[in-house]
mmCIF file of C-alpha atoms in Angstrom:
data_model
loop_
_atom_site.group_PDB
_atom_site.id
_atom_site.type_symbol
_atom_site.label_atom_id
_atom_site.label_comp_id
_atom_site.label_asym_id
_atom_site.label_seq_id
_atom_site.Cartn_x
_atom_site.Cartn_y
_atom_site.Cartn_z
ATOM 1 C CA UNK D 711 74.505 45.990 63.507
ATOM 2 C CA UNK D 712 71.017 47.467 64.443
ATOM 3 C CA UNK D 713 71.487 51.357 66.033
ATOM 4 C CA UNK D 714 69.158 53.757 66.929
ATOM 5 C CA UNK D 715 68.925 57.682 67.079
ATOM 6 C CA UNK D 716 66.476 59.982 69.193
ATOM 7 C CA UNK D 717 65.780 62.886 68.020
ATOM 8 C CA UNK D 718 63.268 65.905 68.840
ATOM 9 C CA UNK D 719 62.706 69.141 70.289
ATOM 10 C CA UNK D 720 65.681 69.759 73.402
ATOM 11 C CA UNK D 721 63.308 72.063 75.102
ATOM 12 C CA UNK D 722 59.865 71.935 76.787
ATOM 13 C CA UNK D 723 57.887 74.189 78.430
ATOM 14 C CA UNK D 724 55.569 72.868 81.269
ATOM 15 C CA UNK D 725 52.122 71.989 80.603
ATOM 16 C CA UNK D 726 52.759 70.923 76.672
ATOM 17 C CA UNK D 727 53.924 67.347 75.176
ATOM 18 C CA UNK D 728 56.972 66.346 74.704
ATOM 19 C CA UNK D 729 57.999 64.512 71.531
ATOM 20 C CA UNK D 730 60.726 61.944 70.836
ATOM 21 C CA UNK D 731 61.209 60.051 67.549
ATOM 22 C CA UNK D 732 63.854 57.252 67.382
ATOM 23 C CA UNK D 733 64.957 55.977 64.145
ATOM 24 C CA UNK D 734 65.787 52.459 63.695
ATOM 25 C CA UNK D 735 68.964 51.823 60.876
ATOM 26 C CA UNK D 736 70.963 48.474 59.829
ATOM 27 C CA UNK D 737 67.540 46.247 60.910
ATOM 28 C CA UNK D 738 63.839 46.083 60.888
ATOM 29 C CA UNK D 739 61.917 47.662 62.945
ATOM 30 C CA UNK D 740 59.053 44.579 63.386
ATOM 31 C CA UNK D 741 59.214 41.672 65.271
ATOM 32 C CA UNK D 742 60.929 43.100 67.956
ATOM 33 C CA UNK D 743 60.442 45.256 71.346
ATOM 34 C CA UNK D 744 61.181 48.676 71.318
ATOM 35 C CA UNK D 745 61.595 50.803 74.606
ATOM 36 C CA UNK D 746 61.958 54.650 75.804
ATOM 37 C CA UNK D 747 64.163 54.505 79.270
ATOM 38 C CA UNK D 748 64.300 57.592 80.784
ATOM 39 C CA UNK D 749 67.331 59.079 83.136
ATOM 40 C CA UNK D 750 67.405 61.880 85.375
ATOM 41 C CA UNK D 751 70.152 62.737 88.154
ATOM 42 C CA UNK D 752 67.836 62.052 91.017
ATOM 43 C CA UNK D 753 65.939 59.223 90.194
ATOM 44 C CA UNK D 754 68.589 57.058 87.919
ATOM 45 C CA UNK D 755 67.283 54.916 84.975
ATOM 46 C CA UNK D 756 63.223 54.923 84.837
ATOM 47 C CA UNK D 757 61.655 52.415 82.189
ATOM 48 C CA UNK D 758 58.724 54.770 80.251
ATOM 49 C CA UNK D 759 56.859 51.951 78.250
ATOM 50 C CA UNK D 760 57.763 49.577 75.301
ATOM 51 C CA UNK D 761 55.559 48.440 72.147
ATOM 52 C CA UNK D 762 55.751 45.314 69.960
ATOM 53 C CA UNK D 763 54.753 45.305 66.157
ATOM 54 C CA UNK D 764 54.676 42.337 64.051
ATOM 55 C CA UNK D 765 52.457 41.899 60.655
ATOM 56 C CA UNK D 766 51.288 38.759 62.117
ATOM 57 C CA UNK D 767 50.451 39.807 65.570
ATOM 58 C CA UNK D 768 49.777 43.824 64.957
ATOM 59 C CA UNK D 769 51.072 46.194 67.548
ATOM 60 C CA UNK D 770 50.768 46.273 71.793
ATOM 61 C CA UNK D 771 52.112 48.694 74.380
ATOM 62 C CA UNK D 772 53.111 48.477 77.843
ATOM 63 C CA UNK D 773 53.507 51.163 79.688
ATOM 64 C CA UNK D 774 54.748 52.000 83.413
ATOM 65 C CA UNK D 775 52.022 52.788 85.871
ATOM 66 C CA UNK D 776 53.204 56.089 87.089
ATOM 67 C CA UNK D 777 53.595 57.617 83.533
ATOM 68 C CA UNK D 778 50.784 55.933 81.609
ATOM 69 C CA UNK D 779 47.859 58.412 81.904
ATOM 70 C CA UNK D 780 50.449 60.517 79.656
ATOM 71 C CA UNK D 781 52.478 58.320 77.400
ATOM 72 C CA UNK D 782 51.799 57.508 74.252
ATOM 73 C CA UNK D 783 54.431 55.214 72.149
ATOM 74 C CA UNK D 784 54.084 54.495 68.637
ATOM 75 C CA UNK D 785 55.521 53.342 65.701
ATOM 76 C CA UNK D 786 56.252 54.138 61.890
ATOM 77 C CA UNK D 787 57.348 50.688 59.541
ATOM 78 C CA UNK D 788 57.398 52.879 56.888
ATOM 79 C CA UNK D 789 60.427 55.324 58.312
ATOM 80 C CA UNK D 790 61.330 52.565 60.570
ATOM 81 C CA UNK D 791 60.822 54.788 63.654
ATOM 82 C CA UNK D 792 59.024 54.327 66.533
ATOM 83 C CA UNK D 793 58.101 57.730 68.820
ATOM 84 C CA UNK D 794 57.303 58.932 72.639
ATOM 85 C CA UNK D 795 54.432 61.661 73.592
ATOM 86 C CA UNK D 796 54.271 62.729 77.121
ATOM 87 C CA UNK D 797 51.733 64.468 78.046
ATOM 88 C CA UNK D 798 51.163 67.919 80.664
ATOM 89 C CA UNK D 799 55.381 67.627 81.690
ATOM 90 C CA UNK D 800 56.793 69.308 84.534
ATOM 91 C CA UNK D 801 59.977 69.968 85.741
ATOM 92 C CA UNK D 802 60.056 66.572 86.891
ATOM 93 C CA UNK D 803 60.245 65.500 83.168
ATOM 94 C CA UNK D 804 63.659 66.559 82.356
ATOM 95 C CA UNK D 805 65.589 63.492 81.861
ATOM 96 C CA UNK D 806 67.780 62.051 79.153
ATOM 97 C CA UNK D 807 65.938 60.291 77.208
ATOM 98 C CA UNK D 808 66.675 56.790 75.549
ATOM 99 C CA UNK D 809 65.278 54.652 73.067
ATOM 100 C CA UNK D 810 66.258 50.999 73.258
ATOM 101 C CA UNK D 811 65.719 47.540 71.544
ATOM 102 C CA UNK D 812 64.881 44.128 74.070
ATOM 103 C CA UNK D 813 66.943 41.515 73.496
ATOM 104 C CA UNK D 814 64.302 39.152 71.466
ATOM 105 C CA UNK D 815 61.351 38.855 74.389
ATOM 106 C CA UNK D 816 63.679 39.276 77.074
ATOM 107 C CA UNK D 817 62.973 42.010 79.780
ATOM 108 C CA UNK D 818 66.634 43.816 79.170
ATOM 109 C CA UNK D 819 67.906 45.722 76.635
ATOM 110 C CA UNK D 820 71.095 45.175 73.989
ATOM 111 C CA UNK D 821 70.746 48.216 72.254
ATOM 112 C CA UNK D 822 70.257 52.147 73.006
ATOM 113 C CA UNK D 823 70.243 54.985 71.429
ATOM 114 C CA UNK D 824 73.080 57.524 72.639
ATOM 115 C CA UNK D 825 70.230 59.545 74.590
ATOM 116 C CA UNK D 826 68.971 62.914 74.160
ATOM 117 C CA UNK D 827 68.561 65.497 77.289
ATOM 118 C CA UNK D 828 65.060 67.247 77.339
ATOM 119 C CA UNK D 829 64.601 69.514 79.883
ATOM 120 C CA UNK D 830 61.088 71.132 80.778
ATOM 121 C CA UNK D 831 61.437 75.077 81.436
ATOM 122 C CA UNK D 832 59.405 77.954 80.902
ATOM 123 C CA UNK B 1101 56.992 47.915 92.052
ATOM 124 C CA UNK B 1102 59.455 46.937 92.998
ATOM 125 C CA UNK B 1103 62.516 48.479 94.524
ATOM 126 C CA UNK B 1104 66.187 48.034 93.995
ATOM 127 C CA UNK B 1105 68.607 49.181 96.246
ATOM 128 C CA UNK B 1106 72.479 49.200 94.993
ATOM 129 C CA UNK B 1107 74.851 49.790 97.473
ATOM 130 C CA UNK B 1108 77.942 51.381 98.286
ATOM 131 C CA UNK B 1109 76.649 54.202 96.467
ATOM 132 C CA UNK B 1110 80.382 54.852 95.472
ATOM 133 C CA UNK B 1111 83.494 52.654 95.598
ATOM 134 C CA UNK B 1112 86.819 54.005 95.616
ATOM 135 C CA UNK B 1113 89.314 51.368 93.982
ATOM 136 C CA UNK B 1114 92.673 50.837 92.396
ATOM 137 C CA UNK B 1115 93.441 49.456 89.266
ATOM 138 C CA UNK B 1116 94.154 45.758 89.628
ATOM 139 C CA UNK B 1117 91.755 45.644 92.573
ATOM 140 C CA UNK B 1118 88.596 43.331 93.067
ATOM 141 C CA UNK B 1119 85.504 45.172 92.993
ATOM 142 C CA UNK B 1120 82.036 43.663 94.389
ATOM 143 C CA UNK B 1121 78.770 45.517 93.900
ATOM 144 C CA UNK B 1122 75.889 45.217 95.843
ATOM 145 C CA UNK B 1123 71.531 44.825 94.343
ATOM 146 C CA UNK B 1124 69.060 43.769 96.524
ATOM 147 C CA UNK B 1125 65.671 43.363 95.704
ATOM 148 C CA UNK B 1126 62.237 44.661 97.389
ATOM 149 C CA UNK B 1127 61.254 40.696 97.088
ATOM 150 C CA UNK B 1128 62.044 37.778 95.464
ATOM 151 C CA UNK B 1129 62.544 38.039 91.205
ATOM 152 C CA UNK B 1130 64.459 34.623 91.176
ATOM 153 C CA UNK B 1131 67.120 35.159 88.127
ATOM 154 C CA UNK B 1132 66.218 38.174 86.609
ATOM 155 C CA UNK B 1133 68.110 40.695 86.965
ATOM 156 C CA UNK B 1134 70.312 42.512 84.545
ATOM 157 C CA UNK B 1135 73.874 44.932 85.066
ATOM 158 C CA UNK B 1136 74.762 47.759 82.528
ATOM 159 C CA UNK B 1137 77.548 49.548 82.702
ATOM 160 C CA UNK B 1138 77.684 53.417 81.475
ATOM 161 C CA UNK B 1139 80.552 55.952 81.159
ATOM 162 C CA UNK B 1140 80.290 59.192 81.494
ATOM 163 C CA UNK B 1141 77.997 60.740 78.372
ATOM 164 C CA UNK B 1142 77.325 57.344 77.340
ATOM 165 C CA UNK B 1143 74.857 54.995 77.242
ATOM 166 C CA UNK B 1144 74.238 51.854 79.169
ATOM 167 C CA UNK B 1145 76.123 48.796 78.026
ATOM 168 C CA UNK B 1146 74.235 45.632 78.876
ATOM 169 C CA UNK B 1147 76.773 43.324 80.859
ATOM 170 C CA UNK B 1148 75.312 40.827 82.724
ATOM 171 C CA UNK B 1149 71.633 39.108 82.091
ATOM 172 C CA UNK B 1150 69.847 36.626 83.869
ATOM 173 C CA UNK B 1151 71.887 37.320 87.393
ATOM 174 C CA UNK B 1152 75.316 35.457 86.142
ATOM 175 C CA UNK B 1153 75.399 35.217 82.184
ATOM 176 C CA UNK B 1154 77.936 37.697 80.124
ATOM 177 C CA UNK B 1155 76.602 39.331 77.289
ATOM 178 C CA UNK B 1156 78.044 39.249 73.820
ATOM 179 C CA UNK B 1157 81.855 40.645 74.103
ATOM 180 C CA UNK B 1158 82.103 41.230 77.789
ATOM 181 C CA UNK B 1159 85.174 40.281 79.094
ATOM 182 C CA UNK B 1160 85.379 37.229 81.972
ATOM 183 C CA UNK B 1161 86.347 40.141 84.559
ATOM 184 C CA UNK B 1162 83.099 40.780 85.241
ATOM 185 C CA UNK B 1163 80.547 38.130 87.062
ATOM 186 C CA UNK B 1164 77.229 38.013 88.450
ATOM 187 C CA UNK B 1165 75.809 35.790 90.958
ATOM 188 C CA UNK B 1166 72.632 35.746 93.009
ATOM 189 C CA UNK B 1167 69.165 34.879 93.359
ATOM 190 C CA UNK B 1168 65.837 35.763 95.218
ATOM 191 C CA UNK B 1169 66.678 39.321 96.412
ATOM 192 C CA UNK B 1170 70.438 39.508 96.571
ATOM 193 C CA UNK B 1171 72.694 39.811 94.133
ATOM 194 C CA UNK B 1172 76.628 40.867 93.232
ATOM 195 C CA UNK B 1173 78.107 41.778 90.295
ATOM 196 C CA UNK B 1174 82.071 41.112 90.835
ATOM 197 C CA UNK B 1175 84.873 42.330 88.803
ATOM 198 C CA UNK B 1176 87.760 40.471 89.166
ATOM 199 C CA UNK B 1177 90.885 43.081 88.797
ATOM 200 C CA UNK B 1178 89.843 46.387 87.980
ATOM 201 C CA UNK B 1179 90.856 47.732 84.324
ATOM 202 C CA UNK B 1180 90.942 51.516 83.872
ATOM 203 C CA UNK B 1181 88.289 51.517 81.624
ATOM 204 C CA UNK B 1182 86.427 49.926 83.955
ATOM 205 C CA UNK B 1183 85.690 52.673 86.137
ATOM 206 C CA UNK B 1184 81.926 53.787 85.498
ATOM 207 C CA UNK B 1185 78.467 53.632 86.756
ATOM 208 C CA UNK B 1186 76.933 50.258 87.390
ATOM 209 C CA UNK B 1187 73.302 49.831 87.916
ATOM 210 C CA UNK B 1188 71.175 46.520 88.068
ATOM 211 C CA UNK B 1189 67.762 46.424 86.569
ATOM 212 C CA UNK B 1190 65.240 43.611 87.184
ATOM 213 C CA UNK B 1191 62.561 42.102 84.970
ATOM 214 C CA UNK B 1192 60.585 39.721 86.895
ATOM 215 C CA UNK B 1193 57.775 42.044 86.832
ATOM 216 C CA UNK B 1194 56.554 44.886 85.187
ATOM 217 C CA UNK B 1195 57.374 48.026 85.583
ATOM 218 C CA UNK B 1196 60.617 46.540 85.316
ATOM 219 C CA UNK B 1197 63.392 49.077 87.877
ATOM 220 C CA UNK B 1198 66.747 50.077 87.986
ATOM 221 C CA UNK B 1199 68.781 50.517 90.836
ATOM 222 C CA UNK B 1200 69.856 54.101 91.836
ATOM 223 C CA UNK B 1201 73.603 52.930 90.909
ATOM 224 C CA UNK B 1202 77.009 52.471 92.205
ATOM 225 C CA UNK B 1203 80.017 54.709 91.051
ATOM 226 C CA UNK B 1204 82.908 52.579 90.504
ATOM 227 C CA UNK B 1205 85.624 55.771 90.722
ATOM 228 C CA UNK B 1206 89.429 55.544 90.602
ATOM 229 C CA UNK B 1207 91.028 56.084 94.275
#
């Protein structure tokens, strides 16, 4: 049974990047589409971006609109993890953040990570 | 983008009652649309995909319906694990949205 784990800094102060890394166990990491949800009590769930690696087909992104001027999301085969960089946060940042696995090419998601709260303060 | 819209924001029901949740969509994303459920310091649990079929697991309680820009996710008689945050989430086109959620709380 694939599960995944977010981990990173729990603390942000505004104007730098925040970090995520989310660490894939009990599967592979390729062939599959990984996202970062976001969740925050005054805007619910928020869907950050998601990438796709295969050997075959390489790696592509998507990313929302609203965030993608500051998102970055990549990925590590070698460690099996995939990470999240946003950019210049603000208060509006702080969230829990999730990583999460689409079910095959599917545009929902079977697997999270438990979350990790970030919150951006000076 | 578009926008869902979940309503009642909370519903106040008894164990052994019928619950029926509310999504409605900004326009028209035919069949898909998905329903997670998440407790309290949790994360989601996919329940529902493609408006009406149950994930892996979930019991026959729960059911979707719906297509276009309405849809209900119904659970049959209310278990006490069963009371939780709903939210719908559609994927007909990117960025893909949640709804702001309904609170399924015990009365």
């Amino acid at each position: 049974q694939v599960q995944l784990q977010e981990s990173g800094p729990g603390l942000v102060k505004p104007s730098e990047t925040l970090s995520l890394t989310c660490t894939v166990s009990g599967g592979s990491i390729s062939s599959y589409y990984w996202s970062w949800i976001r969740q925050s009590p005054g805007k619910g769930l928020e869907w950050i971006g998601y990438m796709y690696y295969s050997e075959s087909t390489n790696y592509n992104t998507n990313y929302n609109p609203s965030l993608k001027s500051r998102v970055t999301i990549l990925i590590d085969t070698s460690k099996n993890q995939f990470s999240l960089s946003l950019s210049s946060v603000t208060a509006a940042d702080t969230a829990v953040y999730y990583c999460a696995r689409r079910y095959g090419s599917r545009g929902y998601l079977d697997h999270w990570g438990q979350g990790t709260l970030v919150t951006v303060s000076s | 983008e578009i926008v869902l819209t979940q309503s009642p924001a909370t519903l106040s029901l008894s164990p052994g009652e019928r619950a029926t949740l509310s999504c409605r969509a900004s326009q028209s994303i035919s069949s898909y649309l998905a329903w997670y459920q998440q407790k309290p310091g949790q994360s989601p649990r996919l329940l529902i995909y493609d408006a009406s079929s149950r994930a892996t697991g979930i019991p026959a309680r729960f059911s979707g319906s719906g297509s276009g820009t309405d849809f209900t996710l119904t659970i049959s008689s209310l278990e006490p694990e069963d009371f939780a945050l709903y939210s719908c989430q559609q994927y007909s086109n990117w960025p893909w949205t949640f709804g702001q959620g309904t609170k399924v709380e015990i009365k």
